């Protein structure tokens, strides 16, 4: 629980995430040795942080290039004898924010950012990350090691960016959290459709970021989106783990506390002023679903309008595909099919199973079952998730 804060506080001194992680582990070993004899301190987190910082200072003093390092980190040497309680809790939050931006630095690949973020901020072990993304443990371990090495060799500053660089860097941070959540919300491959643990980690990270950056509307927008999406988790699968489509979900199982949290977060995003960003727009769409009494009572015209705004703000074939679904509910399957057919030549959607899945649904509603069946079969062939494949094949059978 304390690991991210300890690593963040030490990384500010040593300027190296790999070394900071090792020192945090050393502090834990010291606790395992001393606490059974001396008792657990009143503030275990502060004790661990103080111990790790003292070891960081000792390490720097032992380095051959101490003189050069002293000029760099002179002000941090005041932590050589830190108090049991942090002098200023806000400093810890600042350090944690620096760690977030460093772990999600654009110099790293998206896969490396995700693995490093889950390791440092999510507290997941290498085997847990490997299981979550269905990749070998060795692959995850290499990604993490290379990420730390890249940050060190590229001399990436352990800082929160400001000015024009901040928006781009913040976008990277939010994208990593969103990627983690999406993999948990609808797994790319494997036997399970949902991976709740990943959703919980991403939502927790979003909530932490909201507290650290209260004036950033997109941070609140992402948090709101994840609150709304998570509120439906219990209703998204049946007793056997099979997916339950949105229109068939039992809405009494939706978590109203999370819906309320989502509405609050979306209100904070709106309160900052200015045009809503992509995450705030997606949260507004999710809010339409969250407050609707049923699938049919959903404000589909508003959702279609919001998707139009999202397409203008962040153009994407996937956004257009989602807009087509909303248009089908607001104006009928005919106009929606025109949108979908216009996307058929998009290279990004060539192997995207949801394109034929949506097209199949539209064809079925237009009274063209044989064509719909072919689309559902094609979608089933493209997906790598077993639960989703079963759902699509069942839809193909029903269309026959």
mmCIF file of C-alpha atoms in Angstrom:
data_model
loop_
_atom_site.group_PDB
_atom_site.id
_atom_site.type_symbol
_atom_site.label_atom_id
_atom_site.label_comp_id
_atom_site.label_asym_id
_atom_site.label_seq_id
_atom_site.Cartn_x
_atom_site.Cartn_y
_atom_site.Cartn_z
ATOM 1 C CA UNK A 1 0.000 0.000 0.000
ATOM 2 C CA UNK A 2 2.808 2.405 0.857
ATOM 3 C CA UNK A 3 5.137 1.281 -1.928
ATOM 4 C CA UNK A 4 4.298 3.988 -4.526
ATOM 5 C CA UNK A 5 4.771 6.806 -2.006
ATOM 6 C CA UNK A 6 8.048 5.358 -0.704
ATOM 7 C CA UNK A 7 9.446 4.871 -4.206
ATOM 8 C CA UNK A 8 8.307 8.358 -5.199
ATOM 9 C CA UNK A 9 9.965 9.976 -2.188
ATOM 10 C CA UNK A 10 13.248 8.118 -2.731
ATOM 11 C CA UNK A 11 13.279 8.634 -6.498
ATOM 12 C CA UNK A 12 13.324 12.387 -5.918
ATOM 13 C CA UNK A 13 16.660 11.917 -4.144
ATOM 14 C CA UNK A 14 18.401 9.278 -6.277
ATOM 15 C CA UNK A 15 16.813 10.239 -9.623
ATOM 16 C CA UNK A 16 16.598 6.586 -10.636
ATOM 17 C CA UNK A 17 13.379 4.557 -10.370
ATOM 18 C CA UNK A 18 15.149 1.198 -10.369
ATOM 19 C CA UNK A 19 17.383 2.172 -7.459
ATOM 20 C CA UNK A 20 14.428 3.773 -5.660
ATOM 21 C CA UNK A 21 12.486 0.513 -5.915
ATOM 22 C CA UNK A 22 15.429 -1.442 -4.488
ATOM 23 C CA UNK A 23 15.779 0.966 -1.568
ATOM 24 C CA UNK A 24 12.055 0.702 -0.848
ATOM 25 C CA UNK A 25 12.442 -3.076 -0.707
ATOM 26 C CA UNK A 26 15.453 -2.667 1.607
ATOM 27 C CA UNK A 27 13.304 -0.575 3.935
ATOM 28 C CA UNK A 28 10.698 -3.346 4.001
ATOM 29 C CA UNK A 29 13.383 -5.901 4.893
ATOM 30 C CA UNK A 30 14.531 -3.622 7.723
ATOM 31 C CA UNK A 31 10.947 -3.456 8.972
ATOM 32 C CA UNK A 32 10.654 -7.248 8.934
ATOM 33 C CA UNK A 33 13.819 -7.439 11.022
ATOM 34 C CA UNK A 34 13.111 -4.653 13.534
ATOM 35 C CA UNK A 35 9.352 -4.514 14.037
ATOM 36 C CA UNK A 36 9.036 -8.012 15.593
ATOM 37 C CA UNK A 37 11.626 -6.933 18.233
ATOM 38 C CA UNK A 38 10.739 -3.261 18.722
ATOM 39 C CA UNK A 39 7.051 -3.191 17.813
ATOM 40 C CA UNK A 40 5.211 -1.665 14.883
ATOM 41 C CA UNK A 41 5.608 2.156 14.846
ATOM 42 C CA UNK A 42 2.577 4.418 15.144
ATOM 43 C CA UNK A 43 2.983 5.464 11.518
ATOM 44 C CA UNK A 44 4.439 2.514 9.584
ATOM 45 C CA UNK A 45 4.371 4.368 6.257
ATOM 46 C CA UNK A 46 6.394 7.285 7.602
ATOM 47 C CA UNK A 47 8.886 4.860 9.189
ATOM 48 C CA UNK A 48 9.394 3.024 5.894
ATOM 49 C CA UNK A 49 9.743 6.275 3.966
ATOM 50 C CA UNK A 50 12.251 7.694 6.461
ATOM 51 C CA UNK A 51 14.311 4.484 6.407
ATOM 52 C CA UNK A 52 14.369 4.351 2.608
ATOM 53 C CA UNK A 53 15.363 8.019 2.386
ATOM 54 C CA UNK A 54 18.216 7.558 4.858
ATOM 55 C CA UNK A 55 19.514 4.653 2.811
ATOM 56 C CA UNK A 56 19.221 6.749 -0.327
ATOM 57 C CA UNK A 57 21.373 9.464 1.220
ATOM 58 C CA UNK A 58 23.921 6.875 2.393
ATOM 59 C CA UNK A 59 24.076 5.412 -1.096
ATOM 60 C CA UNK A 60 24.746 8.788 -2.681
ATOM 61 C CA UNK A 61 27.474 9.555 -0.166
ATOM 62 C CA UNK A 62 29.234 6.311 -1.087
ATOM 63 C CA UNK A 63 29.314 7.050 -4.769
ATOM 64 C CA UNK A 64 32.583 8.061 -6.346
ATOM 65 C CA UNK A 65 30.920 10.995 -8.046
ATOM 66 C CA UNK A 66 29.539 12.291 -4.782
ATOM 67 C CA UNK A 67 30.750 15.833 -5.348
ATOM 68 C CA UNK A 68 28.799 16.183 -8.589
ATOM 69 C CA UNK A 69 25.732 14.563 -7.117
ATOM 70 C CA UNK A 70 25.901 16.781 -4.065
ATOM 71 C CA UNK A 71 25.394 19.855 -6.221
ATOM 72 C CA UNK A 72 22.374 18.212 -7.855
ATOM 73 C CA UNK A 73 20.599 16.978 -4.774
ATOM 74 C CA UNK A 74 21.939 19.163 -2.029
ATOM 75 C CA UNK A 75 18.548 20.285 -0.849
ATOM 76 C CA UNK A 76 17.376 16.687 -0.533
ATOM 77 C CA UNK A 77 20.151 15.748 1.904
ATOM 78 C CA UNK A 78 18.088 17.353 4.629
ATOM 79 C CA UNK A 79 16.293 14.002 4.710
ATOM 80 C CA UNK A 80 19.365 12.362 6.253
ATOM 81 C CA UNK A 81 17.508 12.443 9.580
ATOM 82 C CA UNK A 82 13.857 12.843 8.612
ATOM 83 C CA UNK A 83 11.110 13.004 11.220
ATOM 84 C CA UNK A 84 8.802 10.090 11.786
ATOM 85 C CA UNK A 85 5.962 12.122 10.255
ATOM 86 C CA UNK A 86 6.492 13.795 6.871
ATOM 87 C CA UNK A 87 7.116 17.511 7.404
ATOM 88 C CA UNK A 88 4.675 18.377 4.642
ATOM 89 C CA UNK A 89 2.216 15.761 3.367
ATOM 90 C CA UNK A 90 1.820 17.768 0.178
ATOM 91 C CA UNK A 91 5.460 17.018 -0.659
ATOM 92 C CA UNK A 92 4.628 13.325 -0.731
ATOM 93 C CA UNK A 93 1.741 13.935 -3.084
ATOM 94 C CA UNK A 94 4.042 15.980 -5.307
ATOM 95 C CA UNK A 95 6.519 13.099 -5.332
ATOM 96 C CA UNK A 96 3.783 10.621 -6.192
ATOM 97 C CA UNK A 97 2.627 12.816 -9.055
ATOM 98 C CA UNK A 98 6.204 12.949 -10.360
ATOM 99 C CA UNK A 99 6.316 9.152 -10.244
ATOM 100 C CA UNK A 100 3.081 8.917 -12.247
ATOM 101 C CA UNK A 101 4.424 11.175 -14.988
ATOM 102 C CA UNK A 102 7.777 9.397 -15.041
ATOM 103 C CA UNK A 103 6.319 5.888 -15.299
ATOM 104 C CA UNK A 104 4.085 7.052 -18.166
ATOM 105 C CA UNK A 105 6.757 9.038 -20.026
ATOM 106 C CA UNK A 106 6.297 9.042 -23.838
ATOM 107 C CA UNK A 107 9.911 7.900 -24.283
ATOM 108 C CA UNK A 108 8.646 4.438 -23.283
ATOM 109 C CA UNK A 109 6.492 2.206 -25.457
ATOM 110 C CA UNK A 110 2.811 1.862 -24.463
ATOM 111 C CA UNK A 111 3.486 -1.723 -23.311
ATOM 112 C CA UNK A 112 6.407 -0.593 -21.168
ATOM 113 C CA UNK A 113 4.421 2.282 -19.659
ATOM 114 C CA UNK A 114 1.591 -0.076 -18.751
ATOM 115 C CA UNK A 115 3.857 -2.678 -17.158
ATOM 116 C CA UNK A 116 5.888 -0.103 -15.223
ATOM 117 C CA UNK A 117 2.776 1.729 -14.012
ATOM 118 C CA UNK A 118 1.182 -1.467 -12.746
ATOM 119 C CA UNK A 119 4.462 -2.456 -11.061
ATOM 120 C CA UNK A 120 5.201 0.848 -9.343
ATOM 121 C CA UNK A 121 1.763 2.359 -8.790
ATOM 122 C CA UNK A 122 -0.538 -0.654 -8.898
ATOM 123 C CA UNK A 123 1.697 -2.783 -6.702
ATOM 124 C CA UNK A 124 1.320 -5.808 -8.976
ATOM 125 C CA UNK A 125 4.067 -8.407 -9.195
ATOM 126 C CA UNK A 126 5.603 -9.459 -12.488
ATOM 127 C CA UNK A 127 3.635 -12.769 -12.552
ATOM 128 C CA UNK A 128 0.381 -10.873 -11.853
ATOM 129 C CA UNK A 129 0.990 -8.463 -14.719
ATOM 130 C CA UNK A 130 1.889 -11.367 -17.015
ATOM 131 C CA UNK A 131 -1.332 -13.193 -16.120
ATOM 132 C CA UNK A 132 -3.394 -10.050 -16.590
ATOM 133 C CA UNK A 133 -2.160 -9.482 -20.145
ATOM 134 C CA UNK A 134 -1.627 -13.144 -21.073
ATOM 135 C CA UNK A 135 2.059 -12.731 -21.893
ATOM 136 C CA UNK A 136 5.073 -14.670 -20.560
ATOM 137 C CA UNK A 137 6.558 -13.506 -17.264
ATOM 138 C CA UNK A 138 9.926 -13.085 -18.966
ATOM 139 C CA UNK A 139 8.382 -10.628 -21.423
ATOM 140 C CA UNK A 140 6.936 -8.483 -18.638
ATOM 141 C CA UNK A 141 10.182 -8.621 -16.674
ATOM 142 C CA UNK A 142 12.133 -7.482 -19.729
ATOM 143 C CA UNK A 143 9.706 -4.638 -20.356
ATOM 144 C CA UNK A 144 10.071 -3.382 -16.803
ATOM 145 C CA UNK A 145 13.866 -3.676 -16.771
ATOM 146 C CA UNK A 146 14.184 -1.965 -20.150
ATOM 147 C CA UNK A 147 11.780 0.778 -19.099
ATOM 148 C CA UNK A 148 13.861 1.589 -16.019
ATOM 149 C CA UNK A 149 17.060 1.488 -18.079
ATOM 150 C CA UNK A 150 15.563 3.760 -20.734
ATOM 151 C CA UNK A 151 14.450 6.329 -18.169
ATOM 152 C CA UNK A 152 17.965 6.314 -16.707
ATOM 153 C CA UNK A 153 19.922 6.442 -19.967
ATOM 154 C CA UNK A 154 17.644 9.101 -21.451
ATOM 155 C CA UNK A 155 18.076 11.175 -18.270
ATOM 156 C CA UNK A 156 14.316 11.590 -17.971
ATOM 157 C CA UNK A 157 13.659 14.262 -15.367
ATOM 158 C CA UNK A 158 11.754 13.147 -12.284
ATOM 159 C CA UNK A 159 9.286 16.010 -12.453
ATOM 160 C CA UNK A 160 5.752 17.113 -13.227
ATOM 161 C CA UNK A 161 5.865 18.937 -16.574
ATOM 162 C CA UNK A 162 4.389 22.386 -16.960
ATOM 163 C CA UNK A 163 3.491 24.624 -19.865
ATOM 164 C CA UNK A 164 2.889 23.196 -23.334
ATOM 165 C CA UNK A 165 4.541 19.886 -22.441
ATOM 166 C CA UNK A 166 2.063 19.144 -19.675
ATOM 167 C CA UNK A 167 -1.022 18.446 -21.782
ATOM 168 C CA UNK A 168 0.821 15.961 -23.998
ATOM 169 C CA UNK A 169 2.371 14.184 -21.017
ATOM 170 C CA UNK A 170 -0.927 14.127 -19.141
ATOM 171 C CA UNK A 171 -2.544 12.542 -22.174
ATOM 172 C CA UNK A 172 0.020 9.724 -21.972
ATOM 173 C CA UNK A 173 -0.763 9.169 -18.288
ATOM 174 C CA UNK A 174 -4.517 9.029 -18.888
ATOM 175 C CA UNK A 175 -4.102 6.759 -21.901
ATOM 176 C CA UNK A 176 -2.115 4.239 -19.824
ATOM 177 C CA UNK A 177 -4.769 4.147 -17.102
ATOM 178 C CA UNK A 178 -7.513 3.805 -19.735
ATOM 179 C CA UNK A 179 -5.617 0.998 -21.478
ATOM 180 C CA UNK A 180 -5.280 -0.898 -18.209
ATOM 181 C CA UNK A 181 -8.996 -0.469 -17.516
ATOM 182 C CA UNK A 182 -10.104 -1.531 -20.999
ATOM 183 C CA UNK A 183 -8.085 -4.736 -20.819
ATOM 184 C CA UNK A 184 -9.941 -5.565 -17.616
ATOM 185 C CA UNK A 185 -13.342 -4.421 -18.921
ATOM 186 C CA UNK A 186 -13.247 -6.483 -22.132
ATOM 187 C CA UNK A 187 -10.235 -8.778 -22.255
ATOM 188 C CA UNK A 188 -8.480 -8.986 -25.608
ATOM 189 C CA UNK A 189 -7.904 -12.720 -25.350
ATOM 190 C CA UNK A 190 -8.285 -15.673 -23.031
ATOM 191 C CA UNK A 191 -11.121 -17.580 -21.392
ATOM 192 C CA UNK A 192 -12.540 -14.743 -19.269
ATOM 193 C CA UNK A 193 -14.362 -11.737 -20.657
ATOM 194 C CA UNK A 194 -13.745 -9.593 -17.566
ATOM 195 C CA UNK A 195 -10.653 -9.127 -15.401
ATOM 196 C CA UNK A 196 -12.017 -7.164 -12.430
ATOM 197 C CA UNK A 197 -8.608 -6.791 -10.799
ATOM 198 C CA UNK A 198 -7.314 -4.649 -13.658
ATOM 199 C CA UNK A 199 -10.460 -2.497 -13.578
ATOM 200 C CA UNK A 200 -10.017 -1.948 -9.850
ATOM 201 C CA UNK A 201 -6.344 -0.992 -10.269
ATOM 202 C CA UNK A 202 -7.123 1.485 -13.047
ATOM 203 C CA UNK A 203 -10.025 3.049 -11.155
ATOM 204 C CA UNK A 204 -7.878 3.442 -8.041
ATOM 205 C CA UNK A 205 -5.118 5.110 -10.083
ATOM 206 C CA UNK A 206 -7.668 7.473 -11.650
ATOM 207 C CA UNK A 207 -9.040 8.416 -8.227
ATOM 208 C CA UNK A 208 -5.508 9.065 -6.914
ATOM 209 C CA UNK A 209 -4.750 11.227 -9.937
ATOM 210 C CA UNK A 210 -7.979 13.195 -9.397
ATOM 211 C CA UNK A 211 -6.831 14.027 -5.888
ATOM 212 C CA UNK A 212 -3.366 15.025 -7.098
ATOM 213 C CA UNK A 213 -4.572 17.139 -10.038
ATOM 214 C CA UNK A 214 -7.942 18.621 -9.023
ATOM 215 C CA UNK A 215 -7.864 21.371 -11.662
ATOM 216 C CA UNK A 216 -7.428 19.074 -14.671
ATOM 217 C CA UNK A 217 -10.845 18.422 -16.291
ATOM 218 C CA UNK A 218 -9.762 15.358 -18.264
ATOM 219 C CA UNK A 219 -8.509 13.673 -15.095
ATOM 220 C CA UNK A 220 -11.996 14.015 -13.622
ATOM 221 C CA UNK A 221 -13.497 13.018 -16.980
ATOM 222 C CA UNK A 222 -11.548 9.756 -17.019
ATOM 223 C CA UNK A 223 -12.396 9.068 -13.382
ATOM 224 C CA UNK A 224 -16.082 9.654 -14.096
ATOM 225 C CA UNK A 225 -15.963 7.335 -17.108
ATOM 226 C CA UNK A 226 -14.384 4.520 -15.108
ATOM 227 C CA UNK A 227 -16.838 4.983 -12.214
ATOM 228 C CA UNK A 228 -19.790 4.678 -14.620
ATOM 229 C CA UNK A 229 -18.327 1.675 -16.448
ATOM 230 C CA UNK A 230 -17.466 -0.122 -13.215
ATOM 231 C CA UNK A 231 -20.979 0.440 -11.879
ATOM 232 C CA UNK A 232 -22.255 -2.094 -14.434
ATOM 233 C CA UNK A 233 -19.672 -4.790 -13.677
ATOM 234 C CA UNK A 234 -21.935 -7.126 -11.696
ATOM 235 C CA UNK A 235 -24.523 -7.211 -14.489
ATOM 236 C CA UNK A 236 -22.137 -7.709 -17.416
ATOM 237 C CA UNK A 237 -21.778 -11.468 -17.032
ATOM 238 C CA UNK A 238 -24.169 -14.284 -16.251
ATOM 239 C CA UNK A 239 -23.738 -17.049 -13.656
ATOM 240 C CA UNK A 240 -21.469 -19.016 -16.013
ATOM 241 C CA UNK A 241 -19.335 -15.987 -16.841
ATOM 242 C CA UNK A 242 -20.903 -15.507 -20.275
ATOM 243 C CA UNK A 243 -21.197 -11.877 -21.450
ATOM 244 C CA UNK A 244 -24.550 -10.115 -21.024
ATOM 245 C CA UNK A 245 -25.176 -7.369 -23.588
ATOM 246 C CA UNK A 246 -26.104 -3.894 -22.369
ATOM 247 C CA UNK A 247 -29.725 -4.164 -23.524
ATOM 248 C CA UNK A 248 -30.183 -7.422 -21.575
ATOM 249 C CA UNK A 249 -28.532 -6.379 -18.317
ATOM 250 C CA UNK A 250 -30.458 -6.345 -15.037
ATOM 251 C CA UNK A 251 -30.113 -2.683 -14.109
ATOM 252 C CA UNK A 252 -31.057 -3.325 -10.501
ATOM 253 C CA UNK A 253 -27.598 -4.902 -10.192
ATOM 254 C CA UNK A 254 -25.862 -1.695 -11.256
ATOM 255 C CA UNK A 255 -23.926 -0.114 -8.398
ATOM 256 C CA UNK A 256 -25.699 3.173 -7.663
ATOM 257 C CA UNK A 257 -22.927 4.359 -5.342
ATOM 258 C CA UNK A 258 -20.466 4.222 -8.246
ATOM 259 C CA UNK A 259 -23.002 5.960 -10.495
ATOM 260 C CA UNK A 260 -23.241 8.768 -7.933
ATOM 261 C CA UNK A 261 -19.445 8.986 -7.775
ATOM 262 C CA UNK A 262 -19.357 9.181 -11.559
ATOM 263 C CA UNK A 263 -21.884 12.018 -11.613
ATOM 264 C CA UNK A 264 -19.827 13.898 -9.017
ATOM 265 C CA UNK A 265 -16.595 13.432 -10.972
ATOM 266 C CA UNK A 266 -18.272 14.508 -14.215
ATOM 267 C CA UNK A 267 -19.563 17.608 -12.435
ATOM 268 C CA UNK A 268 -16.002 18.456 -11.392
ATOM 269 C CA UNK A 269 -14.851 18.087 -14.995
ATOM 270 C CA UNK A 270 -17.610 20.420 -16.190
ATOM 271 C CA UNK A 271 -16.907 22.922 -13.406
ATOM 272 C CA UNK A 272 -13.410 23.616 -14.701
ATOM 273 C CA UNK A 273 -14.880 25.359 -17.758
ATOM 274 C CA UNK A 274 -13.919 25.128 -21.401
ATOM 275 C CA UNK A 275 -14.866 22.602 -24.055
ATOM 276 C CA UNK A 276 -15.032 19.025 -22.774
ATOM 277 C CA UNK A 277 -12.183 16.717 -23.763
ATOM 278 C CA UNK A 278 -12.449 13.158 -25.102
ATOM 279 C CA UNK A 279 -12.657 11.494 -21.684
ATOM 280 C CA UNK A 280 -15.254 13.950 -20.392
ATOM 281 C CA UNK A 281 -17.343 13.358 -23.535
ATOM 282 C CA UNK A 282 -17.120 9.587 -23.094
ATOM 283 C CA UNK A 283 -18.123 10.032 -19.452
ATOM 284 C CA UNK A 284 -21.138 12.086 -20.532
ATOM 285 C CA UNK A 285 -22.141 9.245 -22.861
ATOM 286 C CA UNK A 286 -21.731 6.711 -20.053
ATOM 287 C CA UNK A 287 -23.841 8.952 -17.807
ATOM 288 C CA UNK A 288 -26.731 8.725 -20.292
ATOM 289 C CA UNK A 289 -26.686 4.956 -19.900
ATOM 290 C CA UNK A 290 -26.260 5.125 -16.116
ATOM 291 C CA UNK A 291 -29.333 7.282 -15.484
ATOM 292 C CA UNK A 292 -31.655 5.570 -17.983
ATOM 293 C CA UNK A 293 -34.342 3.315 -16.581
ATOM 294 C CA UNK A 294 -34.019 0.852 -19.444
ATOM 295 C CA UNK A 295 -32.205 0.325 -22.714
ATOM 296 C CA UNK A 296 -35.156 1.710 -24.680
ATOM 297 C CA UNK A 297 -35.518 4.763 -22.404
ATOM 298 C CA UNK A 298 -31.898 5.785 -22.965
ATOM 299 C CA UNK A 299 -31.461 9.231 -24.504
ATOM 300 C CA UNK A 300 -30.062 7.881 -27.770
ATOM 301 C CA UNK A 301 -30.301 11.186 -29.696
ATOM 302 C CA UNK A 302 -28.115 12.854 -27.059
ATOM 303 C CA UNK A 303 -25.650 9.973 -27.185
ATOM 304 C CA UNK A 304 -25.455 10.259 -30.981
ATOM 305 C CA UNK A 305 -24.814 13.992 -30.631
ATOM 306 C CA UNK A 306 -22.103 13.412 -28.020
ATOM 307 C CA UNK A 307 -20.419 10.851 -30.287
ATOM 308 C CA UNK A 308 -20.476 13.464 -33.048
ATOM 309 C CA UNK A 309 -18.684 15.885 -30.732
ATOM 310 C CA UNK A 310 -16.227 13.162 -29.747
ATOM 311 C CA UNK A 311 -15.533 12.364 -33.407
ATOM 312 C CA UNK A 312 -14.742 16.037 -34.015
ATOM 313 C CA UNK A 313 -12.547 16.276 -30.900
ATOM 314 C CA UNK A 314 -10.740 12.938 -31.316
ATOM 315 C CA UNK A 315 -11.431 11.453 -34.775
ATOM 316 C CA UNK A 316 -11.297 7.661 -34.826
ATOM 317 C CA UNK A 317 -12.926 4.829 -36.827
ATOM 318 C CA UNK A 318 -13.882 3.198 -33.531
ATOM 319 C CA UNK A 319 -15.684 6.364 -32.413
ATOM 320 C CA UNK A 320 -17.548 6.395 -35.741
ATOM 321 C CA UNK A 321 -18.542 2.774 -35.215
ATOM 322 C CA UNK A 322 -19.897 3.601 -31.776
ATOM 323 C CA UNK A 323 -21.718 6.593 -33.235
ATOM 324 C CA UNK A 324 -23.360 4.251 -35.733
ATOM 325 C CA UNK A 325 -24.782 2.175 -32.870
ATOM 326 C CA UNK A 326 -26.267 5.304 -31.264
ATOM 327 C CA UNK A 327 -27.655 6.477 -34.619
ATOM 328 C CA UNK A 328 -29.279 3.065 -35.106
ATOM 329 C CA UNK A 329 -31.180 3.519 -31.853
ATOM 330 C CA UNK A 330 -32.055 7.160 -32.500
ATOM 331 C CA UNK A 331 -32.864 7.061 -36.252
ATOM 332 C CA UNK A 332 -33.086 3.371 -37.148
ATOM 333 C CA UNK A 333 -30.717 0.733 -38.536
ATOM 334 C CA UNK A 334 -30.786 2.054 -42.140
ATOM 335 C CA UNK A 335 -28.841 5.304 -41.581
ATOM 336 C CA UNK A 336 -26.514 3.467 -39.210
ATOM 337 C CA UNK A 337 -25.693 0.803 -41.798
ATOM 338 C CA UNK A 338 -24.567 3.549 -44.187
ATOM 339 C CA UNK A 339 -22.079 4.759 -41.555
ATOM 340 C CA UNK A 340 -20.813 1.221 -40.933
ATOM 341 C CA UNK A 341 -20.430 0.422 -44.631
ATOM 342 C CA UNK A 342 -18.387 3.601 -45.061
ATOM 343 C CA UNK A 343 -15.961 2.201 -42.473
ATOM 344 C CA UNK A 344 -15.430 -1.099 -44.280
ATOM 345 C CA UNK A 345 -12.300 0.135 -46.047
ATOM 346 C CA UNK A 346 -10.657 1.504 -42.894
ATOM 347 C CA UNK A 347 -7.310 -0.278 -42.416
ATOM 348 C CA UNK A 348 -7.539 0.136 -38.633
ATOM 349 C CA UNK A 349 -10.778 -1.884 -38.568
ATOM 350 C CA UNK A 350 -9.700 -4.645 -40.944
ATOM 351 C CA UNK A 351 -9.320 -7.205 -38.137
ATOM 352 C CA UNK A 352 -11.584 -5.469 -35.614
ATOM 353 C CA UNK A 353 -14.251 -8.001 -34.687
ATOM 354 C CA UNK A 354 -16.779 -5.408 -33.531
ATOM 355 C CA UNK A 355 -17.185 -4.030 -37.069
ATOM 356 C CA UNK A 356 -18.840 -7.195 -38.455
ATOM 357 C CA UNK A 357 -20.579 -7.682 -35.108
ATOM 358 C CA UNK A 358 -22.283 -4.281 -35.323
ATOM 359 C CA UNK A 359 -23.023 -4.795 -39.013
ATOM 360 C CA UNK A 360 -24.604 -8.156 -38.248
ATOM 361 C CA UNK A 361 -26.862 -6.594 -35.639
ATOM 362 C CA UNK A 362 -27.976 -3.895 -38.064
ATOM 363 C CA UNK A 363 -28.665 -6.417 -40.837
ATOM 364 C CA UNK A 364 -30.695 -8.550 -38.439
ATOM 365 C CA UNK A 365 -32.821 -5.563 -37.489
ATOM 366 C CA UNK A 366 -33.333 -4.801 -41.190
ATOM 367 C CA UNK A 367 -34.731 -8.292 -41.766
ATOM 368 C CA UNK A 368 -31.669 -9.728 -43.545
ATOM 369 C CA UNK A 369 -30.845 -12.744 -41.310
ATOM 370 C CA UNK A 370 -28.607 -14.685 -43.708
ATOM 371 C CA UNK A 371 -26.309 -11.714 -44.231
ATOM 372 C CA UNK A 372 -26.362 -11.059 -40.489
ATOM 373 C CA UNK A 373 -25.340 -14.645 -39.775
ATOM 374 C CA UNK A 374 -22.309 -14.353 -42.051
ATOM 375 C CA UNK A 375 -21.213 -11.172 -40.231
ATOM 376 C CA UNK A 376 -21.541 -12.780 -36.791
ATOM 377 C CA UNK A 377 -19.493 -15.792 -37.935
ATOM 378 C CA UNK A 378 -16.803 -13.467 -39.297
ATOM 379 C CA UNK A 379 -16.750 -11.528 -36.028
ATOM 380 C CA UNK A 380 -16.371 -14.788 -34.082
ATOM 381 C CA UNK A 381 -13.397 -15.741 -36.254
ATOM 382 C CA UNK A 382 -11.690 -12.416 -35.545
ATOM 383 C CA UNK A 383 -12.050 -12.241 -31.765
ATOM 384 C CA UNK A 384 -9.418 -13.866 -29.540
ATOM 385 C CA UNK A 385 -11.648 -13.975 -26.466
ATOM 386 C CA UNK A 386 -13.378 -17.311 -25.954
ATOM 387 C CA UNK A 387 -16.383 -15.896 -24.110
ATOM 388 C CA UNK A 388 -17.012 -13.330 -26.843
ATOM 389 C CA UNK A 389 -16.607 -15.990 -29.546
ATOM 390 C CA UNK A 390 -19.306 -18.091 -27.891
ATOM 391 C CA UNK A 391 -21.641 -15.096 -27.758
ATOM 392 C CA UNK A 392 -21.123 -14.272 -31.432
ATOM 393 C CA UNK A 393 -21.600 -17.869 -32.568
ATOM 394 C CA UNK A 394 -24.820 -18.027 -30.569
ATOM 395 C CA UNK A 395 -26.020 -14.876 -32.298
ATOM 396 C CA UNK A 396 -25.142 -16.429 -35.662
ATOM 397 C CA UNK A 397 -27.162 -19.531 -34.783
ATOM 398 C CA UNK A 398 -30.142 -17.442 -33.702
ATOM 399 C CA UNK A 399 -30.004 -15.516 -37.013
ATOM 400 C CA UNK A 400 -30.273 -18.723 -39.085
#
